[in-house]
Amino acid sequence: MPLTNNFPSSQPNFTQADLLHRMTNRIRQSLDLQEILTATVAEIRAFLNTDRVMIYRFHPDSSGEVIAESLSENRLPSLLGLNFPADDIPITAREMFIRARQRSMVNVATGEIGLSPLDCPDTGQALETKDIRFRPVDPCHIEYLKAMGVYSSLVIPILQYDISVNQSKLKLWGLLVSHHANPKNISQTELNTVQEIADQVSIAIAQSNLLTQARQQAERQAAINKVAIKLHRLSTIQLQEALAETVAIFQGDGGRLYIAVDEYFPIKVYTYGDDPLIVQYGNYLLEEDPVWQKKFSLKTATSAANSVWAIADLYQDPELSQISAIFQPTKIRGLLVIALEYRQEFLGYLTIFRHEIDKKTLWAGQFDSDKRQLYPRRSFTAWLELKKGLVLDWKPEELELATGLGSEFSMAVQQYQLYQKVQILNSNLDRQVKERTAQLQHSLTFANLLKQITDQIRSTLDFKTILKTIVEEVRQLLNTDRVVIYQFTKQWHGEVVVESTIGSWLSILGFQGPEDCFPDEVAQLYKKGRIGSISNIANANISPCHYEFLQSINVQANLVVPIRMSDILWGLLVVHQCHSPRNWLTSEIDLLQQLADRAAIAIQQAQLYEQTRTSAELEQAKAQQLEQVLIDLQKTQAQLIQTEKMSSLGQLVAGVAHEINNPVNFIFGNLTYASDYCHDLLEILQLFLKYYPQPYPEIEQKIEEIDIEFIAKDLPKLLNSMKVGADRIRELVLSLRNFSRLDESEIKPVDIHEGIDSTLMILQHRLKPKLGHSGIQVIKNYQDLPLVECYAGQLNQVFMNLLSNAIDALETKSRTEEQTGIIENDNCHELKIEIVTKPTNNNSVTIKISDNGLGIPSDIKSRIFDPFFTTKEPGKGTGLGLAISYQIIVQKHNGKLKCSSEPGVRTEFTIEIPVQQVIKN
């Protein structure tokens, strides 16, 4: 399928762009690689109008398979799902696919093959020109294509980087192949289009590989978590179920979990699935065989990853030859052995067995897979090849998974053994040891309960919730009748702020204790950390007032723990036993003291949180106030901007009124009469001269007095001056309309020069000579400009602001020179404004407006575009003119507005706007 320079009409060009657009969008939107490949071959076949387009993917052994195909009316047989041997594509061709990204086109009718590399095969650099070298095609290749029914073909390599390896080289992922049953030419544009689609497919393959790796990583982690759930249950550890789950994860056919002997435990072996038939003598096991222990010794392992051994075929491992006989009755060929250890202590082995497999491959035509194909096949009819007794290699991700699962099994076995050791020790100790162990267990239970209470306290920062949680949990923990928290509100006096009771006992929530019953010396002791414990109030050494108080609230035994924050006694955690006296255990007192300490921290944190939240609310309220102020300020700014616009419009109207006033009065006051007089007098004069060539002396004298000849000559001039006045009115009105552009609020192409000239016409009254200067000279250096897309009215407002500022600067200069009488150079008295326009090379236009005024001082130059900044006298400017101009040029027109100035010499403003605007939604 050689290249041709016969390009089709404009319709295929549209099709190529449309194809690229569709394929790019589909690749970006889809994450299913097969869906992308299927759509790719269908689109390319329709685009090239060929009989078959397919995508061929290489296997690791260099054979390949057709994984996507599109056929046209069954002109060629389907090859989808068929495999091709590695010998079908020579090694040299595969190397050129990688080194030069070489494309090949074969025309069976002419017997030629065209080779079009994209890169230099020696340097790997992209070629500037993609030449095509034609040469005779190998006869074997011709016979190969004819046997397939193909008379023209196009092959484009699909290359890919292995993103998992740093600085990796390109590898040949597959081929994009187009077949046609008749000779067919392909254009350079079509080849480039198909190449671009192949490049997009490479990107899609890389994205698919990333997604696949992420999913595999997630699946491995989920598998580890699933096994961990079964392992990390100390009392009900499910080793058998975990082994079965592990075998299923690796898609194995059997497994063994060997737990080594310990001083407290015998050897334990768990099996699942297919297991080698081992004749056991005494305690002899497979894992205790010297060959096994030598092969899988932890002494040779240097890291956790080295404690995993992956053996694809145990019969090919010479170190296992002595024990391979025990596996012969089974189909086991692969071993994955994981040594279990925890903190450098050997615990056992976890072994996964994998059977040999039978592999079925559907080839495109029968061939001898054990010999090199010397001649092309005559038929490509599907041929099923069956290979038995094959082995599967263990994948790197499986080894990584094995390392993770080994760690989980090791930790679980160690924890289980430790737990079992504790249980064994507890069961073998005598009664005294059992009691001590019970106490320890009781303490452990208290510790766990303490942790639960602490976690519940830390789970919230709400002050009331924390206090309520504390009293509820303490009451349930100690199985008592009432628990309260007493908070001091003033010197050794406070109230019960939270309470938890059971049954019908009297509630003392909100109760304020009598001040006399809480002496200062007792408070000082509590402040230092003293704990009050009363087993029976009837036998306690307490004051009568205190006894009466406890009796009044039905207390027979109590336990009081201070809640301290640094050196401050915040309150008391009080436990009441109401139905009977009670001897408080040391563990209960210790637990309550620890809980009080944690409660103090939680209360302090809750108070700080409450203060922070209050401060945050205040700051948020302030922020809302500032936001409202900002909104009001923006509204005020908008009003000022509108005022500035109205001010500019007022100046414009005043100038126009000044220019129009005299011409209007002159024209409309004299035009009608002048026209009639001229017509009548000229007719009478003609008649008079015709019939009275010799008038009376008196008439002749009058003619001489009024100078009839002068009148006859001056009347046409009078009419001409009136016409000039009328034209002047028309120009002013037209300039006013061009400047305001009130009917053109949208972007449209306009003539920039017309807007500048209209602005100058409106400002004409300020350019004329006045008292103090002889007028302002305007120099125009216009170049040919294209029509510019812009907001005409807003752009004219910019011209008005810049020209008005230039005139103000020149008038200020004139007044300064008149007052000081200082003339710095000969041209100082000449006031000039120069306007230069020109197109630029980047599809934009430049307008420069400069004046020879006093310039802008360098210390204020950086602020001239700031809103409300002005150097004019109060009442003569708002400071928004240049700010609005900057916004119109930069934000509205995507342009640039710059200022350059030489103090005392000149000032120049440069406007640059693009010819075409990009409309932003």
Coordinates of N, CA and C in Angstrom, one line a residue, residues 204-288:
A204 N -3.4 5.8 25.5 CA -4.5 5.1 26.1 C -4.0 3.8 26.8
I205 N -3.0 3.1 26.1 CA -2.4 1.9 26.7 C -1.7 2.2 28.0
A206 N -0.9 3.3 28.0 CA -0.2 3.7 29.2 C -1.2 4.0 30.4
Q207 N -2.3 4.7 30.0 CA -3.3 5.1 31.0 C -4.0 3.8 31.5
S208 N -4.2 2.8 30.6 CA -4.9 1.6 31.1 C -3.9 0.8 32.0
N209 N -2.6 0.8 31.7 CA -1.6 0.1 32.5 C -1.6 0.7 33.9
L210 N -1.7 2.1 34.0 CA -1.7 2.8 35.3 C -2.9 2.3 36.1
L211 N -4.1 2.3 35.4 CA -5.3 2.0 36.1 C -5.3 0.5 36.5
T212 N -4.7 -0.4 35.7 CA -4.6 -1.8 36.1 C -3.7 -2.0 37.3
Q213 N -2.6 -1.3 37.3 CA -1.7 -1.4 38.4 C -2.3 -0.9 39.7
A214 N -3.1 0.2 39.6 CA -3.8 0.8 40.8 C -4.8 -0.2 41.3
R215 N -5.6 -0.8 40.4 CA -6.6 -1.8 40.8 C -5.9 -3.0 41.4
Q216 N -4.8 -3.5 40.8 CA -4.2 -4.7 41.3 C -3.6 -4.4 42.7
Q217 N -3.1 -3.2 42.9 CA -2.6 -2.8 44.2 C -3.7 -2.7 45.3
A218 N -4.9 -2.2 44.8 CA -6.0 -2.2 45.7 C -6.5 -3.6 46.1
E219 N -6.5 -4.5 45.0 CA -7.0 -5.8 45.3 C -6.0 -6.6 46.2
R220 N -4.7 -6.3 46.0 CA -3.8 -7.0 46.9 C -4.0 -6.5 48.4
Q221 N -4.2 -5.2 48.5 CA -4.4 -4.7 49.9 C -5.7 -5.2 50.5
A222 N -6.7 -5.3 49.6 CA -8.0 -5.9 50.1 C -7.8 -7.3 50.5
A223 N -7.0 -8.1 49.7 CA -6.8 -9.5 50.1 C -6.0 -9.6 51.4
I224 N -5.0 -8.8 51.6 CA -4.3 -8.8 52.9 C -5.3 -8.4 54.0
N225 N -6.1 -7.4 53.8 CA -7.0 -7.1 54.9 C -8.0 -8.2 55.2
K226 N -8.5 -8.9 54.1 CA -9.4 -10.0 54.3 C -8.8 -11.1 55.2
V227 N -7.5 -11.4 54.9 CA -6.8 -12.5 55.6 C -6.6 -12.0 57.0
A228 N -6.2 -10.7 57.2 CA -5.9 -10.2 58.5 C -7.1 -10.2 59.4
I229 N -8.3 -10.1 58.9 CA -9.5 -10.1 59.7 C -9.6 -11.5 60.4
K230 N -9.3 -12.5 59.6 CA -9.4 -13.9 60.2 C -8.2 -14.2 61.1
L231 N -7.1 -13.5 61.0 CA -5.9 -13.8 61.8 C -5.9 -13.1 63.1
H232 N -6.3 -11.8 63.1 CA -6.0 -11.0 64.3 C -7.2 -11.1 65.3
R233 N -7.6 -12.2 65.7 CA -8.5 -12.5 66.7 C -7.9 -13.4 67.7
L234 N -7.4 -12.9 68.8 CA -6.6 -13.7 69.7 C -7.3 -15.0 70.2
S235 N -8.5 -14.8 70.6 CA -9.2 -16.0 71.2 C -9.8 -16.9 70.1
T236 N -10.1 -16.4 69.0 CA -10.7 -17.2 67.9 C -9.9 -17.0 66.6
I237 N -8.6 -17.1 66.7 CA -7.8 -16.9 65.5 C -8.1 -18.1 64.5
Q238 N -8.4 -17.7 63.2 CA -8.9 -18.7 62.3 C -7.8 -19.0 61.3
L239 N -6.8 -19.8 61.7 CA -5.7 -20.1 60.8 C -6.1 -21.0 59.6
Q240 N -7.0 -22.0 59.9 CA -7.4 -22.8 58.7 C -8.1 -22.0 57.7
E241 N -9.0 -21.1 58.1 CA -9.7 -20.3 57.1 C -8.8 -19.3 56.5
A242 N -7.8 -18.8 57.2 CA -6.9 -17.8 56.6 C -6.0 -18.5 55.6
L243 N -5.6 -19.8 55.9 CA -4.8 -20.6 54.9 C -5.6 -20.8 53.6
A244 N -6.9 -21.2 53.8 CA -7.8 -21.4 52.6 C -7.9 -20.1 51.8
E245 N -8.1 -19.0 52.5 CA -8.2 -17.7 51.8 C -7.0 -17.3 51.1
T246 N -5.8 -17.6 51.7 CA -4.5 -17.3 51.0 C -4.3 -18.1 49.8
V247 N -4.7 -19.4 49.8 CA -4.5 -20.3 48.7 C -5.4 -19.7 47.5
A248 N -6.6 -19.3 47.9 CA -7.5 -18.8 46.8 C -7.0 -17.5 46.3
I249 N -6.3 -16.6 47.1 CA -5.8 -15.4 46.6 C -4.7 -15.6 45.6
F250 N -3.9 -16.6 45.8 CA -2.8 -16.9 44.8 C -3.3 -17.8 43.7
Q251 N -4.6 -18.2 43.7 CA -5.1 -19.1 42.7 C -4.3 -20.4 42.7
G252 N -3.9 -20.9 43.9 CA -3.2 -22.1 44.1 C -4.1 -23.3 44.2
D253 N -3.5 -24.4 44.3 CA -4.2 -25.7 44.3 C -4.1 -26.4 45.7
G254 N -3.3 -25.8 46.6 CA -3.1 -26.4 47.9 C -2.2 -25.5 48.7
G255 N -2.1 -25.8 50.0 CA -1.2 -25.0 50.9 C -1.0 -25.7 52.2
R256 N 0.1 -25.3 52.8 CA 0.4 -25.8 54.2 C 0.8 -24.6 55.0
L257 N 0.4 -24.7 56.3 CA 0.9 -23.7 57.3 C 1.6 -24.5 58.4
Y258 N 2.9 -24.4 58.5 CA 3.7 -25.1 59.5 C 4.1 -24.1 60.6
I259 N 3.7 -24.5 61.8 CA 4.1 -23.6 63.0 C 5.1 -24.4 63.8
A260 N 6.3 -23.9 64.0 CA 7.4 -24.6 64.6 C 7.2 -24.8 66.1
V261 N 7.9 -25.8 66.6 CA 7.8 -26.2 68.0 C 8.2 -25.0 68.9
D262 N 7.6 -25.0 70.1 CA 7.9 -23.9 71.0 C 8.0 -24.6 72.4
E263 N 8.5 -24.0 73.4 CA 8.6 -24.6 74.7 C 7.2 -24.8 75.3
Y264 N 6.3 -24.1 74.8 CA 4.9 -24.3 75.3 C 4.0 -25.1 74.3
F265 N 4.4 -25.1 73.0 CA 3.5 -25.7 72.0 C 4.2 -26.7 71.2
P266 N 3.4 -27.8 70.8 CA 4.0 -28.7 69.9 C 3.9 -28.2 68.5
I267 N 4.5 -28.9 67.5 CA 4.4 -28.5 66.1 C 2.9 -28.6 65.7
K268 N 2.5 -27.6 64.9 CA 1.2 -27.6 64.4 C 1.2 -27.4 62.9
V269 N 0.5 -28.2 62.1 CA 0.4 -28.1 60.7 C -1.0 -28.0 60.2
Y270 N -1.3 -27.0 59.4 CA -2.6 -26.9 58.8 C -2.4 -27.1 57.3
T271 N -3.3 -27.9 56.7 CA -3.3 -28.1 55.2 C -4.6 -27.8 54.6
Y272 N -4.5 -27.5 53.3 CA -5.7 -27.2 52.5 C -5.4 -27.6 51.1
G273 N -6.4 -28.2 50.5 CA -6.3 -28.5 49.1 C -5.4 -29.7 48.8
D274 N -4.7 -29.7 47.7 CA -3.8 -30.7 47.3 C -2.5 -30.6 48.1
D275 N -2.1 -31.7 48.8 CA -0.9 -31.7 49.6 C -0.1 -32.9 49.3
P276 N 1.3 -32.8 49.2 CA 2.1 -34.0 48.9 C 1.9 -35.1 49.9
L277 N 1.8 -36.3 49.5 CA 1.6 -37.5 50.3 C 2.9 -37.8 51.0
I278 N 3.0 -37.5 52.3 CA 4.3 -37.6 53.0 C 4.1 -38.7 54.0
V279 N 5.0 -39.7 54.0 CA 5.0 -40.7 55.0 C 5.7 -40.2 56.2
Q280 N 5.0 -40.1 57.3 CA 5.6 -39.5 58.5 C 6.1 -40.6 59.4
Y281 N 7.3 -40.4 60.0 CA 7.9 -41.3 61.0 C 8.1 -40.5 62.2
G282 N 7.4 -40.7 63.2 CA 7.6 -39.9 64.4 C 7.1 -38.5 64.2
N283 N 7.9 -37.6 64.4 CA 7.6 -36.2 64.2 C 8.2 -35.6 62.9
Y284 N 8.6 -36.5 62.0 CA 9.1 -36.1 60.7 C 8.1 -35.4 59.8
L285 N 8.4 -34.2 59.3 CA 7.5 -33.5 58.4 C 8.4 -32.9 57.3
L286 N 7.7 -32.5 56.2 CA 8.4 -31.9 55.1 C 9.2 -30.7 55.4
E287 N 8.7 -29.8 56.3 CA 9.4 -28.6 56.7 C 10.6 -28.9 57.5
E288 N 10.7 -30.1 58.1 CA 11.8 -30.5 58.9 C 12.9 -31.2 58.2

